Amino acid sequence: MIAKPKSKPLKKTLPLLILAGPGLLYFLINSYFPMFGVFIAFKDVNYAKGIFGSDWIGFKNFTFLFQTSDAWIMTRNTLLYNLAFIALGTIVSILIAILMSELLNKLYSKLFMTGLILPNLISMVVLSLLVFAFLNADSGFVNHSILRPLGIPEINWYSEAKYWPYLLVLIQIWKTAGYGSIIYFASIAGIDKSIYESAKIDGAGKLKQIRMITLPLLKPTIIVLVLMSMGRIFNSDFGLFYQVPMNSGALYSTTQTIDTYVYRALMQLNDIGMSAAAGLYQSLVGFALVLTVNAIVKKVNPENALF
Amino acid sequence: MIQTRGERTFTVFSAVVMFLLTVFAFLPFLLIVIASFTDETTLIRNGYSFFPEHTSLEAYRYIKSSAYIFIRAYGVSFLVTILGTAIGLLITSMLAYPMSRSDFKYHNVLAFVVFFTMLFSGGIVPSYIMWTQYFHIKNTMWALILPNLLANGFNVLLVRNYFKNNVPLEIIEAAQIDGASELRTFFRIMLPLSMPVMATVGMFMGLAYWNDWINALYFVSKPQLYGIQNLLMQLMSNIQFLNSGQAGNVLGAESVSLPSTAVRMAMAVLGIVPVLFVLPFMQKYLTRGVIIGAVKG
């Protein structure tokens, strides 16, 4: 009689815990172990002594990192690119979603949608090849078929840093806008058609309907998606900033982000301390941002808070 | 529905703009497909063009002549994609199932354990050191499967939400009253009822594996373990490497000429082809998948 109530819950929970086991183990190894590895940023790593045996050096890695101009450049680039991506990406995605929802022919809208999400499905390696086909100095499409016939001097794209902010924003929008429009498209499809009907009876034209009905009803979705991307503003797509500019050193001033810096410091400069410091800087600021954003979402729209 | 004239104009306008946008999204692909069929001298002289002077199958003939390299890379990519997706889907859904059971004592604890990994990470450096120094995955097939991708918190929560919202607890209880064990309930009832989300998440995972090149960049230096993306990357970004003697080791000592621009473009085309097969399914499930995914964790 005493044993029974105890054994029953165990009998119920044990199989479920076993099912969860492999996944939990994976997260433990892949995500939690490295979290305890953040102390590497405070050490002078020496493989001969081992990670645990290496000497503590306090905040020296951070001091060195923030004394370089790299720290400022990568922080600025990461933030500004993300702001541009969020602002333009949102606008273009909403535009596509609205136009798409106007198409009455289902076959067309399917066809267009398929065409527009294709760029999102290719790898960064293939994407960088596409870009290379357009921009390389000798035979690129832009130099050869656009600039030359127009009599404009050809541009050596992969060594001129000033063009890359525009190029990377354009490339990112090209790759992601179609995919990003899906959720707005679905929200518009969910709007009650009778609202539009009654607006029509009141004499509202299409543009007015969009301004007075579609956009206001999309507002909660827009706010939540924008805030959520704000939470990730300290992260960048490593592939976009490393692979697409072909890791060209001449472009670092406008293409270096925290992610590419961490990679270079770790793999190319072998500076483990500095890269660990940059990585921790990114994680901590990112974490703080996510918490802040969640607090804001909670105020704006409690339904959509992450946690 | 009767359309006024203004509305009809707007519909036509939408169709035209959408058409132009789709063409804009599609043109770069067309350019590399055409480039892969362009004669190399034409490419060098006239540059990339949508209307090349001379076409040629040379690039594809070259690929055929050193087929084993490409077949090996394709093989690595397919193997990693299939294995990674299968294992990933299995452990993702097995973890998501207990999390979806509100009558399970620890379901919130599990959810938090998974969710927290989306908020904070140790960064790349500790991960890199752990995988290379303690698990020794460098230059093994595991390096392409294990780090970063296998299961991530977002996928787990997505599946959890689907389980929770689409399969009523009553069905599970009924099955268990009939004597089904938890394992049986999961495999015979939960999974069959959840095929849409499994397809969606499987597709996300499969695409991520097929397109991945970062794991190999960090952990693999043996060309034999290169998938199609890394082979492409190597051919593309490192022309100096190709011009040095080492190229022979990778591309076969007998390779007469270095892979040309057209060959790189042909390989990019070959890298995209499998993605094109996924596209129709993607189209079908994507909207649903994205919407499920947007539901909070």
Coordinates of C-alpha atoms in Angstrom, one line a residue:
Chain A
M1 CA 0.0 0.0 0.0
I2 CA 2.9 2.4 0.6
A3 CA 4.9 1.3 -2.4
K4 CA 2.1 1.6 -4.9
P5 CA 1.6 5.3 -5.2
K6 CA 5.3 5.7 -5.6
S7 CA 5.8 3.1 -8.2
K8 CA 2.9 4.2 -10.4
P9 CA 4.3 7.6 -11.3
L10 CA 7.7 6.1 -12.0
K11 CA 6.1 3.5 -14.3
K12 CA 4.4 6.4 -16.1
T13 CA 7.3 8.8 -16.3
L14 CA 10.2 6.4 -17.0
P15 CA 9.2 5.4 -20.6
L16 CA 8.7 9.1 -21.4
L17 CA 12.1 10.0 -19.9
I18 CA 13.7 7.2 -22.0
L19 CA 12.1 8.6 -25.1
A20 CA 13.5 12.1 -24.3
G21 CA 16.9 10.6 -23.4
P22 CA 18.8 10.8 -26.7
G23 CA 17.6 14.3 -27.5
L24 CA 18.4 15.5 -24.0
L25 CA 21.9 14.0 -24.2
Y26 CA 22.4 15.7 -27.6
F27 CA 21.5 19.1 -26.2
L28 CA 23.6 18.5 -23.1
I29 CA 26.7 17.8 -25.2
N30 CA 26.1 20.2 -28.1
S31 CA 24.7 23.2 -26.2
Y32 CA 25.3 23.0 -22.4
F33 CA 28.9 21.7 -22.3
P34 CA 30.1 24.6 -24.4
M35 CA 28.2 27.0 -22.1
F36 CA 30.6 26.0 -19.4
G37 CA 33.4 26.6 -21.8
V38 CA 33.0 30.3 -21.7
F39 CA 35.8 30.5 -19.2
I40 CA 38.2 30.0 -22.1
A41 CA 37.7 33.7 -22.8
F42 CA 39.5 34.4 -19.5
K43 CA 42.4 32.1 -20.1
D44 CA 45.7 32.1 -21.9
V45 CA 44.9 28.9 -23.8
N46 CA 47.9 26.7 -24.1
Y47 CA 47.2 23.2 -25.6
A48 CA 50.3 21.8 -24.0
K49 CA 48.9 22.6 -20.5
G50 CA 45.4 21.6 -21.5
I51 CA 42.3 23.9 -21.4
F52 CA 41.9 23.4 -17.7
G53 CA 45.6 23.8 -16.9
S54 CA 46.0 27.0 -18.9
D55 CA 46.7 30.2 -16.9
W56 CA 43.9 32.6 -15.9
I57 CA 44.5 36.1 -17.3
G58 CA 41.3 37.8 -16.3
F59 CA 39.9 40.3 -18.7
K60 CA 43.1 40.7 -20.8
N61 CA 41.6 39.0 -23.9
F62 CA 38.7 41.5 -23.8
T63 CA 41.1 44.4 -23.2
F64 CA 43.1 43.4 -26.3
L65 CA 40.0 42.8 -28.4
F66 CA 38.4 46.2 -27.6
Q67 CA 41.7 48.0 -28.2
T68 CA 41.7 46.9 -31.9
S69 CA 39.8 48.7 -34.5
D70 CA 38.3 45.3 -35.5
A71 CA 36.0 45.4 -32.4
W72 CA 34.4 48.7 -33.5
I73 CA 34.1 47.7 -37.2
M74 CA 32.5 44.3 -36.6
T75 CA 30.1 45.7 -34.0
R76 CA 29.0 48.5 -36.3
N77 CA 28.7 46.3 -39.3
T78 CA 26.7 43.6 -37.5
L79 CA 24.2 46.2 -36.2
L80 CA 23.9 48.3 -39.3
Y81 CA 23.5 45.4 -41.7
N82 CA 20.8 43.8 -39.4
L83 CA 18.9 47.1 -39.2
A84 CA 18.9 47.4 -43.0
F85 CA 17.9 43.8 -43.4
I86 CA 15.1 44.2 -40.9
A87 CA 13.7 47.4 -42.3
L88 CA 14.0 46.7 -46.0
G89 CA 13.2 43.0 -45.7
T90 CA 10.0 43.7 -43.8
I91 CA 8.9 46.3 -46.4
V92 CA 9.6 44.2 -49.4
S93 CA 8.1 41.1 -47.8
I94 CA 4.8 42.9 -47.0
L95 CA 4.7 44.4 -50.5
I96 CA 5.1 40.9 -52.0
A97 CA 2.5 39.5 -49.7
I98 CA 0.0 42.2 -50.6
L99 CA 0.5 41.9 -54.3
M100 CA 0.4 38.1 -54.1
S101 CA -2.9 38.2 -52.3
E102 CA -4.4 40.3 -55.1
L103 CA -3.8 37.6 -57.7
L104 CA -7.0 35.7 -58.4
N105 CA -5.5 33.0 -60.4
K106 CA -4.3 30.3 -58.0
L107 CA -1.9 28.8 -60.5
Y108 CA -0.1 32.0 -61.0
S109 CA 0.3 32.7 -57.4
K110 CA 1.7 29.2 -56.8
L111 CA 4.1 29.7 -59.7
F112 CA 5.3 33.1 -58.4
M113 CA 5.6 31.8 -54.9
T114 CA 7.7 28.9 -56.0
G115 CA 10.0 31.2 -58.0
L116 CA 10.4 33.6 -55.1
I117 CA 11.3 31.0 -52.5
L118 CA 13.9 29.3 -54.7
P119 CA 16.7 31.7 -53.8
N120 CA 16.1 30.9 -50.1
L121 CA 16.7 27.2 -50.7
I122 CA 20.2 27.4 -52.2
S123 CA 23.4 27.2 -50.3
M124 CA 25.6 30.2 -49.6
V125 CA 28.3 28.5 -51.7
V126 CA 26.0 28.4 -54.7
L127 CA 24.8 31.9 -54.0
S128 CA 28.4 33.2 -53.9
L129 CA 28.9 31.6 -57.3
L130 CA 25.8 33.4 -58.6
V131 CA 27.2 36.7 -57.3
F132 CA 30.6 35.9 -58.8
A133 CA 29.0 35.4 -62.2
F134 CA 27.6 38.9 -62.0
L135 CA 30.5 40.7 -60.3
N136 CA 33.9 39.2 -61.2
A137 CA 36.2 41.7 -62.8
D138 CA 37.2 39.9 -65.9
S139 CA 34.1 38.3 -67.3
G140 CA 31.3 39.3 -64.8
F141 CA 27.9 40.1 -66.3
V142 CA 27.8 43.6 -64.8
N143 CA 31.1 44.7 -66.0
H144 CA 30.9 43.1 -69.4
S145 CA 27.3 43.4 -70.4
I146 CA 26.1 46.5 -68.5
L147 CA 29.0 48.9 -67.6
R148 CA 31.1 48.4 -70.8
P149 CA 28.2 49.0 -73.3
L150 CA 27.2 52.1 -71.3
G151 CA 30.7 53.4 -71.4
I152 CA 31.0 53.4 -67.6
P153 CA 34.5 52.5 -66.3
E154 CA 34.5 48.9 -65.1
I155 CA 34.6 48.2 -61.3
N156 CA 36.8 45.8 -59.5
W157 CA 34.0 44.7 -57.2
Y158 CA 35.9 42.3 -55.0
S159 CA 38.4 44.9 -53.9
E160 CA 36.2 48.0 -53.5
A161 CA 34.8 48.0 -50.0
K162 CA 32.4 50.9 -50.5
Y163 CA 30.0 49.0 -52.8
W164 CA 29.4 46.1 -50.5
P165 CA 26.9 47.5 -48.0
Y166 CA 24.5 48.0 -51.0
L167 CA 25.5 44.7 -52.6
L168 CA 25.0 42.7 -49.4
V169 CA 21.7 44.3 -48.6
L170 CA 20.5 43.6 -52.1
I171 CA 21.7 40.0 -52.1
Q172 CA 20.1 39.4 -48.7
I173 CA 16.8 40.8 -49.8
W174 CA 17.0 38.8 -53.0
K175 CA 17.6 35.6 -51.0
T176 CA 15.1 36.1 -48.2
A177 CA 12.2 38.4 -49.2
G178 CA 10.1 35.8 -50.9
Y179 CA 10.4 33.4 -48.1
G180 CA 9.8 36.1 -45.6
S181 CA 6.5 37.1 -47.3
I182 CA 4.9 33.7 -46.6
I183 CA 3.9 34.5 -43.1
Y184 CA 2.4 37.9 -44.1
F185 CA 0.7 36.3 -47.0
A186 CA -0.9 33.7 -44.6
S187 CA -2.0 36.5 -42.2
I188 CA -3.6 38.4 -45.1
A189 CA -5.4 35.2 -46.2
G190 CA -6.8 35.0 -42.7
I191 CA -8.4 38.4 -42.8
D192 CA -12.2 38.3 -43.0
K193 CA -13.3 39.0 -46.6
S194 CA -16.5 40.7 -45.5
I195 CA -14.5 43.6 -44.1
Y196 CA -13.2 44.4 -47.6
E197 CA -16.7 44.0 -49.0
S198 CA -18.2 46.6 -46.7
A199 CA -15.3 48.9 -47.3
K200 CA -16.0 48.6 -51.0
I201 CA -19.6 49.4 -50.5
D202 CA -18.5 52.5 -48.7
G203 CA -16.5 53.4 -51.8
A204 CA -13.0 52.6 -50.7
G205 CA -10.6 51.8 -53.6
K206 CA -7.9 49.2 -53.5
L207 CA -5.1 51.4 -52.2
K208 CA -7.4 52.8 -49.5
Q209 CA -8.4 49.2 -48.5
I210 CA -4.8 48.3 -48.2
R211 CA -4.0 51.3 -46.1
M212 CA -7.1 51.2 -43.9
I213 CA -7.6 47.4 -43.5
T214 CA -4.7 45.2 -44.6
L215 CA -1.8 47.2 -43.0
P216 CA -3.6 47.8 -39.6
L217 CA -4.6 44.2 -39.4
L218 CA -1.0 43.1 -40.2
K219 CA 0.4 45.4 -37.5
P220 CA 0.6 42.9 -34.7
T221 CA 2.4 40.4 -37.0
I222 CA 4.8 43.0 -38.2
I223 CA 5.6 44.2 -34.7
V224 CA 6.2 40.7 -33.3
L225 CA 8.4 39.7 -36.3
V226 CA 10.4 42.9 -36.2
L227 CA 10.9 42.6 -32.5
M228 CA 12.0 39.0 -32.8
S229 CA 14.6 39.8 -35.4
M230 CA 15.8 42.7 -33.1
G231 CA 16.6 40.0 -30.5
R232 CA 19.0 38.4 -33.0
I233 CA 20.6 41.7 -34.1
F234 CA 24.0 40.7 -32.7
N235 CA 24.1 37.6 -34.9
S236 CA 24.9 37.5 -38.5
D237 CA 24.7 35.0 -41.3
F238 CA 28.3 33.7 -41.4
G239 CA 27.9 32.5 -45.0
L240 CA 26.6 35.8 -46.3
F241 CA 29.5 37.8 -44.9
Y242 CA 32.3 35.2 -45.4
Q243 CA 31.4 33.3 -48.5
V244 CA 29.7 35.8 -50.7
P245 CA 32.5 38.5 -50.6
M246 CA 34.9 35.5 -51.1
N247 CA 36.7 36.3 -47.8
S248 CA 38.4 39.1 -49.6
G249 CA 40.7 41.0 -47.2
A250 CA 40.2 44.3 -49.1
L251 CA 36.6 44.3 -48.1
Y252 CA 36.9 43.6 -44.3
S253 CA 36.0 47.2 -43.5
T254 CA 32.5 46.7 -44.8
T255 CA 32.0 42.9 -44.6
Q256 CA 33.5 41.9 -41.2
T257 CA 30.9 40.9 -38.7
I258 CA 31.3 39.4 -35.3
D259 CA 30.7 35.9 -36.7
T260 CA 33.3 36.2 -39.4
Y261 CA 35.7 37.7 -37.0
V262 CA 35.3 34.8 -34.6
Y263 CA 36.0 32.4 -37.4
R264 CA 39.1 34.2 -38.6
A265 CA 40.5 34.7 -35.2
L266 CA 40.0 31.0 -34.4
M267 CA 40.9 29.3 -37.6
Q268 CA 43.2 31.7 -39.5
L269 CA 45.0 33.7 -36.8
N270 CA 44.8 30.9 -34.2
D271 CA 44.0 33.4 -31.6
I272 CA 41.8 31.4 -29.4
G273 CA 41.7 33.9 -26.5
M274 CA 40.5 36.8 -28.7
S275 CA 38.0 34.7 -30.6
A276 CA 36.6 33.3 -27.4
A277 CA 36.3 36.8 -26.0
A278 CA 34.5 38.0 -29.1
G279 CA 32.2 35.0 -29.0
L280 CA 31.3 35.6 -25.4
Y281 CA 30.7 39.3 -26.1
Q282 CA 28.3 38.3 -28.8
S283 CA 26.5 35.7 -26.7
L284 CA 26.1 37.9 -23.7
V285 CA 24.9 41.0 -25.6
G286 CA 22.6 38.7 -27.7
F287 CA 21.1 37.2 -24.5
A288 CA 20.5 40.6 -23.0
L289 CA 18.8 41.7 -26.2
V290 CA 16.5 38.7 -26.4
L291 CA 15.4 39.3 -22.8
T292 CA 14.8 43.0 -23.4
V293 CA 12.9 42.3 -26.6
N294 CA 10.8 39.7 -24.9
A295 CA 9.9 42.2 -22.2
I296 CA 8.8 44.7 -24.8
V297 CA 6.7 42.1 -26.7
K298 CA 5.1 41.1 -23.5
K299 CA 4.0 44.8 -23.0
V300 CA 2.9 45.3 -26.6
N301 CA 1.2 42.0 -27.1
P302 CA 1.3 39.4 -24.3
E303 CA -0.1 36.7 -26.6
N304 CA 3.1 36.8 -28.7
A305 CA 5.8 36.9 -26.0
L306 CA 8.3 34.2 -26.4
F307 CA 8.3 33.2 -22.7
Chain B
M1 CA -16.9 38.5 -57.4
I2 CA -17.5 41.6 -59.5
Q3 CA -14.5 43.8 -59.9
T4 CA -14.7 47.5 -60.4
R5 CA -12.4 49.0 -63.0
G6 CA -10.0 50.3 -60.4
E7 CA -9.7 46.9 -58.9
R8 CA -9.1 45.2 -62.2
T9 CA -6.3 47.6 -62.9
F10 CA -4.8 46.8 -59.5
T11 CA -5.0 43.1 -60.1
V12 CA -3.3 43.5 -63.5
F13 CA -0.7 45.7 -61.8
S14 CA -0.1 43.1 -59.1
A15 CA 0.3 40.3 -61.7
V16 CA 2.8 42.3 -63.7
V17 CA 4.9 43.3 -60.6
M18 CA 4.8 39.8 -59.3
F19 CA 5.9 38.5 -62.7
L20 CA 8.8 40.9 -62.8
L21 CA 9.9 40.1 -59.3
T22 CA 9.8 36.4 -60.0
V23 CA 11.9 36.9 -63.2
F24 CA 14.3 39.0 -61.1
A25 CA 14.5 36.1 -58.6
F26 CA 15.1 33.6 -61.3
L27 CA 17.5 35.4 -63.7
P28 CA 20.7 34.6 -61.7
F29 CA 19.9 30.9 -62.0
L30 CA 19.4 31.2 -65.7
L31 CA 22.7 33.0 -66.1
I32 CA 24.7 30.2 -64.5
V33 CA 22.8 27.5 -66.3
I34 CA 23.6 29.2 -69.6
A35 CA 27.2 29.8 -68.5
S36 CA 27.6 26.1 -67.8
F37 CA 26.6 25.5 -71.5
T38 CA 28.9 28.2 -72.8
D39 CA 32.1 27.6 -74.6
E40 CA 35.1 28.6 -72.4
T41 CA 36.7 30.9 -74.9
T42 CA 33.4 32.7 -75.4
L43 CA 33.1 33.1 -71.6
I44 CA 36.5 34.6 -71.3
R45 CA 36.2 36.9 -74.3
N46 CA 32.5 38.0 -74.0
G47 CA 31.9 37.4 -70.3
Y48 CA 28.8 35.8 -68.8
S49 CA 25.9 36.4 -71.1
F50 CA 22.3 35.3 -71.4
F51 CA 22.9 34.9 -75.2
P52 CA 26.3 33.3 -75.6
E53 CA 27.9 33.3 -79.0
H54 CA 29.0 29.6 -78.8
T55 CA 27.5 26.9 -76.7
S56 CA 29.4 23.9 -75.6
L57 CA 28.9 20.7 -73.5
E58 CA 32.6 20.8 -72.6
A59 CA 31.9 21.5 -68.9
Y60 CA 29.6 18.5 -68.5
R61 CA 32.0 16.4 -70.5
Y62 CA 34.8 17.4 -68.1
I63 CA 32.6 16.5 -65.1
K64 CA 31.9 13.1 -66.7
S65 CA 35.6 12.5 -67.4
S66 CA 36.5 13.0 -63.7
A67 CA 33.2 11.6 -62.6
Y68 CA 34.5 9.8 -59.5
I69 CA 35.3 13.0 -57.7
F70 CA 31.8 14.3 -58.3
I71 CA 30.1 11.1 -57.6
R72 CA 32.0 10.8 -54.3
A73 CA 31.1 14.3 -53.3
Y74 CA 27.5 13.7 -54.3
G75 CA 27.6 10.5 -52.3
V76 CA 28.9 12.2 -49.2
S77 CA 26.2 14.9 -49.5
F78 CA 23.4 12.4 -49.9
L79 CA 24.7 10.1 -47.2
V80 CA 25.0 13.0 -44.7
T81 CA 21.6 14.4 -45.7
I82 CA 19.8 11.1 -45.3
L83 CA 21.6 10.0 -42.1
G84 CA 21.4 13.4 -40.5
T85 CA 17.8 13.9 -41.3
A86 CA 16.7 10.5 -40.2
I87 CA 18.6 10.6 -36.9
G88 CA 17.6 14.2 -36.4
L89 CA 13.9 13.6 -37.0
L90 CA 13.9 10.6 -34.7
I91 CA 15.5 12.2 -31.7
T92 CA 13.7 15.5 -32.3
S93 CA 10.2 13.9 -32.3
M94 CA 11.1 11.5 -29.4
L95 CA 12.1 14.5 -27.3
A96 CA 9.1 16.6 -28.5
Y97 CA 6.6 13.9 -27.5
P98 CA 7.1 13.9 -23.7
M99 CA 7.2 17.7 -23.9
S100 CA 3.8 17.7 -25.5
R101 CA 2.3 15.5 -22.8
S102 CA 0.8 18.0 -20.3
D103 CA 0.1 15.0 -18.0
F104 CA 3.9 14.3 -17.8
K105 CA 5.4 15.7 -14.7
Y106 CA 8.6 17.1 -16.3
H107 CA 7.2 18.4 -19.6
N108 CA 7.9 22.0 -18.7
V109 CA 11.4 21.3 -17.4
L110 CA 12.2 19.6 -20.7
A111 CA 10.8 22.5 -22.6
F112 CA 12.9 25.0 -20.7
V113 CA 16.1 22.9 -21.1
V114 CA 15.5 23.0 -24.9
F115 CA 14.3 26.6 -25.0
F116 CA 17.3 27.9 -23.1
T117 CA 19.7 26.6 -25.8
M118 CA 18.0 29.1 -28.2
L119 CA 18.7 32.0 -25.9
F120 CA 22.3 31.5 -24.9
S121 CA 25.2 29.7 -26.3
G122 CA 28.8 29.2 -25.3
G123 CA 29.9 30.4 -28.7
I124 CA 31.8 28.7 -31.4
V125 CA 35.2 28.5 -29.6
P126 CA 34.2 26.3 -26.7
S127 CA 32.2 24.1 -29.1
Y128 CA 35.1 23.8 -31.5
I129 CA 37.5 22.9 -28.7
M130 CA 35.0 20.4 -27.3
W131 CA 34.3 18.6 -30.6
T132 CA 38.0 18.5 -31.6
Q133 CA 39.8 18.0 -28.4
Y134 CA 37.4 15.7 -26.5
F135 CA 35.3 14.0 -29.1
H136 CA 37.9 13.9 -31.9
I137 CA 35.5 14.3 -34.7
K138 CA 37.9 16.1 -36.9
N139 CA 38.1 14.5 -40.4
T140 CA 35.4 12.0 -39.7
M141 CA 31.9 11.7 -41.1
W142 CA 30.5 12.6 -37.7
A143 CA 31.9 16.1 -38.1
L144 CA 29.4 16.6 -41.0
I145 CA 26.5 15.3 -39.0
L146 CA 26.8 16.1 -35.3
P147 CA 27.7 19.8 -34.6
N148 CA 25.0 22.5 -34.8
L149 CA 22.5 20.8 -37.0
L150 CA 21.3 17.5 -35.9
A151 CA 18.5 18.9 -33.7
N152 CA 17.9 22.4 -32.8
G153 CA 15.6 23.9 -30.2
F154 CA 13.5 25.6 -32.9
N155 CA 12.6 22.3 -34.6
V156 CA 11.9 20.5 -31.3
L157 CA 9.5 23.2 -30.2
L158 CA 7.9 23.3 -33.6
V159 CA 7.2 19.5 -33.4
R160 CA 6.1 19.8 -29.8
N161 CA 3.5 22.5 -30.7
Y162 CA 2.1 20.4 -33.5
F163 CA 1.8 17.3 -31.2
K164 CA 0.1 19.4 -28.6
N165 CA -2.3 21.2 -30.8
N166 CA -3.2 18.5 -33.3
V167 CA -3.4 15.3 -31.4
P168 CA -5.8 15.4 -28.5
L169 CA -4.7 13.9 -25.2
E170 CA -7.9 11.8 -25.2
I171 CA -6.6 9.7 -28.1
I172 CA -3.5 8.9 -26.2
E173 CA -5.4 8.1 -23.0
A174 CA -7.7 5.8 -25.0
A175 CA -4.8 4.0 -26.5
Q176 CA -3.2 3.5 -23.1
I177 CA -6.4 2.2 -21.5
D178 CA -6.4 -0.3 -24.4
G179 CA -3.0 -1.4 -23.1
A180 CA -0.6 0.5 -25.5
S181 CA 2.8 1.3 -23.9
E182 CA 4.3 4.8 -24.3
L183 CA 6.7 3.6 -27.0
R184 CA 3.8 2.0 -28.9
T185 CA 1.6 5.1 -28.5
F186 CA 4.4 7.3 -29.8
F187 CA 5.3 5.2 -32.8
R188 CA 1.9 3.9 -33.8
I189 CA -0.3 6.8 -32.9
M190 CA 1.6 10.1 -32.5
L191 CA 3.9 9.8 -35.5
P192 CA 1.3 8.6 -38.0
L193 CA -1.0 11.4 -37.0
S194 CA 1.8 14.0 -37.3
M195 CA 3.0 13.3 -40.9
P196 CA 2.6 17.0 -42.0
V197 CA 5.0 18.4 -39.3
M198 CA 7.4 15.5 -39.8
A199 CA 7.5 16.3 -43.5
T200 CA 8.0 20.0 -42.8
V201 CA 10.7 19.6 -40.3
G202 CA 12.3 16.8 -42.3
M203 CA 12.5 19.1 -45.2
F204 CA 14.1 21.9 -43.2
M205 CA 16.7 19.5 -41.9
G206 CA 17.3 17.9 -45.2
L207 CA 17.9 21.2 -46.9
A208 CA 20.1 22.4 -44.1
Y209 CA 22.3 19.2 -44.4
W210 CA 22.4 19.4 -48.2
N211 CA 23.4 23.1 -48.2
D212 CA 25.8 22.8 -45.3
W213 CA 29.5 23.7 -45.9
I214 CA 30.4 25.3 -42.6
N215 CA 30.9 22.1 -40.6
A216 CA 33.4 20.9 -43.2
L217 CA 35.1 24.3 -43.1
Y218 CA 35.7 23.9 -39.4
F219 CA 36.3 20.2 -39.0
V220 CA 37.3 18.6 -42.3
S221 CA 40.4 18.9 -44.3
K222 CA 40.3 15.6 -46.2
P223 CA 38.9 16.2 -49.7
Q224 CA 37.5 12.6 -49.6
L225 CA 35.0 13.8 -47.1
Y226 CA 33.9 16.9 -49.0
G227 CA 30.3 17.0 -50.0
I228 CA 29.2 18.8 -53.1
Q229 CA 29.1 22.2 -51.5
N230 CA 32.6 22.0 -50.2
L231 CA 34.0 20.6 -53.4
L232 CA 32.3 23.5 -55.2
M233 CA 33.7 25.9 -52.7
Q234 CA 37.2 24.5 -53.1
L235 CA 37.0 24.7 -56.9
M236 CA 35.6 28.2 -56.7
S237 CA 37.5 30.1 -54.1
N238 CA 40.9 28.7 -54.4
I239 CA 42.2 29.1 -57.9
Q240 CA 45.8 29.3 -56.6
F241 CA 45.3 25.9 -55.1
L242 CA 44.1 24.6 -58.4
N243 CA 47.1 26.1 -60.1
S244 CA 49.5 24.5 -57.7
G245 CA 50.5 20.9 -58.0
Q246 CA 48.2 19.8 -55.2
A247 CA 45.2 20.1 -57.5
G248 CA 46.1 16.7 -59.0
N249 CA 45.4 15.0 -55.7
V250 CA 41.9 16.2 -55.6
L251 CA 40.9 16.2 -59.2
G252 CA 42.7 13.1 -60.2
A253 CA 46.3 13.2 -61.5
E254 CA 45.2 12.6 -65.0
S255 CA 43.1 15.8 -65.3
V256 CA 44.4 17.4 -68.4
S257 CA 43.2 21.0 -67.8
L258 CA 42.2 22.9 -64.8
P259 CA 38.5 23.1 -64.2
S260 CA 37.2 26.0 -66.2
T261 CA 34.7 28.7 -65.2
A262 CA 32.1 26.7 -67.1
V263 CA 32.8 23.6 -65.0
R264 CA 32.3 25.6 -61.8
M265 CA 29.0 26.8 -63.1
A266 CA 28.0 23.3 -64.2
M267 CA 28.8 22.1 -60.7
A268 CA 26.7 24.8 -59.1
V269 CA 23.8 23.6 -61.4
L270 CA 24.4 20.0 -60.2
G271 CA 24.3 21.3 -56.6
I272 CA 20.9 23.0 -57.1
V273 CA 19.2 20.1 -59.0
P274 CA 18.2 18.1 -55.9
V275 CA 16.8 21.2 -54.3
L276 CA 14.5 21.6 -57.3
F277 CA 13.0 18.3 -56.6
V278 CA 12.2 19.4 -53.1
L279 CA 10.7 22.6 -54.2
P280 CA 7.1 21.4 -55.1
F281 CA 6.8 19.7 -51.7
M282 CA 8.3 22.7 -50.0
Q283 CA 5.6 24.8 -51.7
K284 CA 2.9 22.5 -50.3
Y285 CA 4.1 22.3 -46.7
L286 CA 5.9 25.6 -46.3
T287 CA 3.0 27.9 -45.4
R288 CA 1.7 25.4 -42.8
G289 CA 5.2 24.9 -41.5
V290 CA 6.1 28.5 -41.2
I291 CA 2.8 29.2 -39.4
I292 CA 3.2 26.4 -37.0
G293 CA 6.7 27.6 -36.4
A294 CA 5.5 31.1 -35.7
V295 CA 3.4 29.9 -32.8
K296 CA 5.3 30.7 -29.7
G297 CA 7.5 28.0 -28.0

